[in-house]
C-alpha positions as a printed Julia matrix, in Angstrom:
370×3 Matrix{Float64}:
 236.99  35.24   -1.57
 236.33  33.05   -4.61
 238.02  34.26   -7.78
 235.62  35.34  -10.53
 235.63  33.29  -13.71
 236.36  35.14  -16.95
 233.16  36.02  -18.8
 233.94  33.68  -21.7
 234.56  30.75  -19.36
 231.34  31.45  -17.48
 229.39  31.33  -20.76
 231.13  28.11  -21.76
 230.17  26.48  -18.5
 226.56  27.5   -18.92
 226.18  26.42  -22.53
 228.23  23.26  -22.76
 225.78  20.8   -21.22
 226.05  17.16  -22.32
 223.57  16.29  -25.05
 221.87  12.97  -25.64
 222.23  11.22  -28.96
 218.47  10.6   -29.35
 215.54  12.91  -28.87
 214.29  12.53  -25.3
 210.92  10.98  -24.57
 208.49  13.57  -23.19
 208.1   13.58  -19.41
 204.48  14.01  -18.34
 203.49  16.02  -15.28
 199.97  17.03  -14.27
 199.21  20.05  -12.09
 195.98  19.9   -10.09
 194.51  22.29   -7.53
 196.52  20.43   -4.88
 199.93  20.05   -6.52
 201.99  18.08   -9.07
 201.33  14.48  -10.13
 203.79  12.88   -9.84
 205.35  14.95   -7.1
 208.84  13.56   -7.88
 210.5   13.1   -11.28
 213.9   11.76  -12.38
 215.49  12.54  -15.76
 219.03  12.2   -17.15
 221.19  15.28  -17.66
 220.93  17.08  -20.96
 217.79  18.01  -22.82
 214.39  16.96  -21.47
 210.95  17.77  -22.8
 208.22  18.13  -20.2
 204.53  17.9   -21.07
 202.66  19.92  -18.46
 198.94  19.28  -18.18
 196.89  21.86  -16.3
 194.01  20.12  -14.55
 193.56  22.9   -12.01
 190.97  25.67  -12.13
 193.37  28.55  -12.87
 195.94  29.68  -15.39
 199.34  28.66  -14.04
 203.05  28.7   -14.62
 205.26  25.65  -14.1
 208.81  26.35  -13.0
 212.0   24.38  -12.43
 213.91  25.92   -9.54
 217.44  25.55   -8.24
 217.29  27.19   -4.84
 215.61  30.53   -5.47
 216.72  30.64   -9.13
 214.27  29.84  -11.91
 216.11  27.53  -14.32
 213.27  27.11  -16.82
 209.56  27.94  -16.84
 206.44  27.61  -18.92
 203.96  30.4   -18.26
 200.27  30.91  -18.96
 199.1   27.29  -19.12
 195.31  27.49  -19.45
 193.09  25.04  -17.5
 192.52  21.89  -19.55
 195.52  22.51  -21.82
 198.89  20.78  -22.17
 202.06  22.73  -22.97
 205.62  21.6   -23.62
 208.8   22.86  -22.02
 212.3   22.0   -23.26
 214.99  22.23  -20.61
 218.69  21.41  -20.76
 219.66  20.51  -17.21
 222.84  19.77  -15.28
 222.91  16.87  -12.77
 221.43  17.8    -9.4
 218.21  18.16   -7.45
 215.67  20.8    -8.43
 212.25  21.88   -7.21
 209.07  22.2    -9.29
 206.34  24.75   -8.62
 202.89  23.21   -8.67
 200.17  25.8    -9.15
 199.12  27.89   -6.16
 201.96  29.23   -4.05
 200.41  27.44   -1.07
 200.76  24.05   -2.81
 203.76  21.86   -1.95
 206.6   21.89   -4.44
 207.63  18.83   -6.37
 211.14  17.37   -6.7
 213.05  16.91   -9.95
 216.22  14.81   -9.83
 218.64  15.03  -12.76
 221.12  12.19  -12.97
 224.51  12.24  -14.72
 224.37  11.63  -18.47
 226.24   8.7   -19.94
 226.79  10.05  -23.45
 229.4   12.54  -24.56
 228.51  16.03  -25.64
 227.82  16.39  -29.34
 227.12  19.32  -31.57
 227.25  21.95  -28.85
 227.01  25.5   -30.22
 229.99  27.8   -30.14
 229.39  29.87  -27.0
 232.01  32.48  -27.82
 229.69  34.19  -30.32
 227.34  35.08  -27.47
 229.95  36.59  -25.17
 229.63  40.08  -26.65
 225.8   40.22  -26.63
 225.71  38.81  -23.11
 228.16  41.4   -21.82
 226.2   44.23  -23.45
 222.94  42.87  -22.09
 224.39  42.65  -18.59
 225.25  46.37  -18.75
 221.7   47.14  -19.89
 220.21  45.05  -17.08
 222.46  46.7   -14.49
 221.38  50.18  -15.62
 217.72  49.2   -15.48
 217.92  47.57  -12.05
 219.71  50.66  -10.73
 216.86  52.86  -12.01
 214.33  50.37  -10.65
 215.83  50.46   -7.17
 215.93  54.27   -7.09
 212.4   54.79   -8.4
 210.99  52.09   -6.15
 212.5   53.91   -3.17
 210.84  57.15   -4.3
 207.54  55.32   -4.77
 207.79  53.8    -1.3
 208.54  57.19    0.25
 205.38  58.63   -1.31
 203.32  55.69   -0.05
 204.64  56.0     3.5
 204.05  59.77    3.49
 200.45  59.28    2.4
 200.98  61.2    -0.88
 198.48  59.15   -2.89
 198.58  61.17   -6.12
 202.37  61.12   -6.23
 202.48  57.41   -5.43
 200.04  56.7    -8.26
 202.25  58.62  -10.69
 205.39  56.8    -9.56
 203.88  53.29   -9.61
 204.09  52.61  -13.39
 207.3   54.62  -13.73
 209.09  52.31  -11.29
 207.58  49.1   -12.63
 208.63  49.73  -16.21
 212.28  49.16  -15.29
 211.41  45.77  -13.81
 209.29  44.85  -16.83
 212.11  45.64  -19.27
 214.44  43.14  -17.6
 211.87  40.62  -16.42
 213.67  37.62  -18.03
 216.54  38.25  -15.58
 214.66  39.82  -12.67
 212.25  36.89  -12.51
 215.09  34.36  -12.3
 215.0   34.88   -8.53
 211.79  33.09   -7.59
 211.61  34.42   -4.04
 212.03  38.06   -5.04
 209.72  37.78   -8.05
 206.97  36.3    -5.9
 207.54  38.93   -3.22
 207.48  41.94   -5.53
 205.22  40.91   -8.4
 202.8   38.35   -6.97
 199.13  38.6    -7.96
 196.06  37.89   -5.87
 195.15  35.01   -8.2
 198.2   33.09   -6.98
 196.38  32.42   -3.69
 193.23  30.49   -2.94
 191.81  33.35   -0.86
 193.13  35.98   -3.3
 193.49  39.49   -1.79
 192.71  38.17    1.69
 195.85  36.02    1.78
 198.66  37.55    3.89
 201.11  36.44    1.2
 199.6   38.96   -1.21
 202.28  41.67   -0.95
 204.5   43.74   -3.2
 203.58  46.13   -6.0
 200.1   44.79   -6.61
 199.11  44.86   -2.92
 200.1   48.53   -2.79
 198.38  49.1    -6.14
 195.12  47.82   -4.66
 195.48  50.13   -1.67
 196.07  53.19   -3.83
 193.41  52.67   -6.47
 190.72  50.54   -4.83
 190.93  51.6    -1.18
 192.21  55.12   -2.04
 194.3   54.89    1.12
 197.86  54.21    2.22
 196.79  52.87    5.63
 198.76  49.75    6.48
 200.93  49.98    3.36
 204.11  51.18    5.09
 205.5   47.69    5.83
 204.73  46.61    2.26
 206.58  49.66    0.93
 209.61  48.92    3.12
 209.64  45.29    2.0
 209.45  46.38   -1.64
 212.5   48.63   -1.24
 214.43  45.86    0.51
 213.57  43.42   -2.28
 214.58  45.9    -5.0
 217.9   46.48   -3.25
 218.48  42.74   -2.92
 217.63  42.23   -6.59
 220.25  44.81   -7.54
 222.84  43.02   -5.39
 222.09  39.6    -6.85
 222.12  40.78  -10.45
 225.51  42.4    -9.93
 226.95  38.95   -9.18
 224.93  37.09  -11.8
 226.28  35.49  -14.96
 223.22  35.67  -17.19
 222.45  32.26  -18.73
 222.58  32.55  -22.55
 219.31  30.66  -23.01
 217.58  33.03  -20.6
 218.7   36.1   -22.47
 217.86  34.7   -25.92
 214.6   33.11  -24.82
 213.7   36.21  -22.83
 212.86  38.16  -25.99
 210.03  35.79  -26.79
 209.06  35.32  -23.15
 208.4   39.02  -22.66
 206.1   39.19  -25.68
 204.42  35.82  -25.09
 203.33  36.95  -21.64
 201.73  40.07  -23.1
 199.89  38.06  -25.78
 198.78  35.25  -23.46
 197.63  37.01  -20.29
 198.55  40.69  -19.99
 196.38  41.59  -22.98
 193.36  40.65  -20.84
 194.25  43.35  -18.31
 195.05  40.97  -15.45
 198.42  42.52  -14.63
 197.51  45.99  -13.35
 193.86  45.32  -12.71
 193.45  48.03  -10.07
 195.37  50.92  -11.66
 194.78  50.09  -15.35
 198.38  51.06  -16.14
 198.81  47.92  -18.26
 200.03  49.74  -21.36
 203.09  50.96  -19.43
 203.99  47.31  -18.82
 203.27  46.32  -22.43
 205.57  49.05  -23.7
 208.34  48.13  -21.26
 208.1   44.46  -22.27
 208.39  45.44  -25.93
 211.41  47.62  -25.14
 213.12  44.81  -23.25
 212.5   42.32  -26.05
 213.71  44.81  -28.64
 216.97  45.32  -26.74
 217.67  41.58  -26.76
 216.8   41.27  -30.43
 219.02  44.21  -31.37
 221.97  42.61  -29.57
 221.37  39.26  -31.28
 220.65  40.61  -34.77
 224.29  40.3   -36.0
 224.23  36.6   -35.1
 220.77  35.87  -36.49
 220.97  37.83  -39.75
 223.48  35.5   -41.5
 221.38  32.47  -40.53
 217.94  33.84  -41.4
 217.78  37.33  -42.95
 214.06  36.9   -43.65
 213.37  36.37  -39.95
 215.28  39.54  -39.09
 213.39  41.61  -41.66
 210.04  40.18  -40.59
 210.74  40.74  -36.9
 211.82  44.34  -37.52
 208.55  44.95  -39.34
 206.52  43.38  -36.54
 208.26  45.48  -33.89
 207.41  48.6   -35.91
 203.76  47.55  -36.17
 203.47  47.02  -32.43
 205.26  50.3   -31.69
 202.84  52.17  -33.97
 199.82  50.62  -32.25
 201.07  51.52  -28.77
 201.9   55.05  -29.9
 198.18  55.65  -30.48
 197.62  55.47  -26.74
 200.43  57.79  -25.63
 199.41  60.74  -23.48
 200.84  64.25  -23.63
 202.51  63.64  -20.25
 204.51  60.73  -21.69
 202.42  57.96  -20.16
 199.63  55.84  -21.59
 195.85  55.81  -21.71
 194.24  53.76  -18.9
 193.72  50.25  -20.22
 190.0   50.18  -19.44
 189.56  53.01  -21.97
 190.43  50.6   -24.78
 187.59  48.77  -26.5
 187.56  45.03  -27.21
 188.36  45.92  -30.81
 191.39  47.93  -29.69
 192.67  45.01  -27.61
 192.15  42.56  -30.48
 194.07  44.88  -32.8
 196.97  44.79  -30.34
 196.9   41.05  -29.76
 197.34  40.02  -33.42
 200.71  41.7   -34.12
 201.98  40.93  -30.6
 201.21  37.23  -31.08
 202.99  37.15  -34.45
 205.99  38.91  -32.95
 206.13  36.39  -30.11
 206.03  33.49  -32.56
 208.99  34.82  -34.54
 211.05  35.61  -31.45
 210.38  32.12  -30.09
 212.6   30.7   -32.86
 215.73  32.57  -31.71
 216.93  29.92  -29.28
 216.86  27.25  -31.99
 218.49  29.59  -34.53
 221.4   30.08  -32.12
 221.67  26.42  -31.14
 220.42  26.81  -27.58
 217.53  24.32  -27.73
């Protein structure tokens, strides 16, 4: 058995990546309907800036993978747009996702840096917040695994009404910790994949997980054929719990996760694409806000001395978003179906959520992790 590293040492190893003396030149990559161009890239270790151009016909996410782990990602790249992704990488060979899940992956090779590390942030300040966040994530993944099992039991027993009630209740635990849960590319794609990730959409056999069962419950009003999907979902939730127990959460993933949760709401979830069959989107919005708020609360003591105005502004923005979501609470503790909201309602939500995402996106730089 390999001895566990002390938490502080694990953080040091994750943060202290060699830095280059000069700002890196952007690395261009284009994603088409068929894959990445070029399909293979080579960069030196340290910080790289990737310019991802979406020349496909769908909104996409571009990910850097190490095995099944997502190292860095840029989500919600609209067709015809170019977005930047900053990544600080260790030497090694990585994979790149290239649009549709059926497209071949690209290869990213990171060579050893030749310059010494300079100006690395003090990682010890993050040890406490990281430890507290790990406890929060463990509690949420435990609840997720248990409620997913209950949801699956209802599906397999054909109890449609109960399964519909349990669907958003289970998913909220995943949505709160999505920055960590989605690190495991294989499990994220298995549990949370959408029909749009496939050329043939719902007809593709790879369309499984929560949203496949969601379609069965709300569109087909049937649990026929959903038993194997329910069993797979429980197995994936159990595996996620096991992996997270052994995971040292990367500091940049925790800090950047606060913005990532809110950016996803503002960029795509606000359109209603997430829970398109059940219209339980507001449950996910609320869980994303809760997850981001937890990260921000843990980081506030570190951020406040550097930028008290940012802290005050972010607190105010969280309160605004909370007040807007509270308008759609039901007496049972859930939320109004998303298709009951007007375009004006959705626009009123998007403004404060976008502002909140913009402020949270500065946290990594404030803490020296960019």
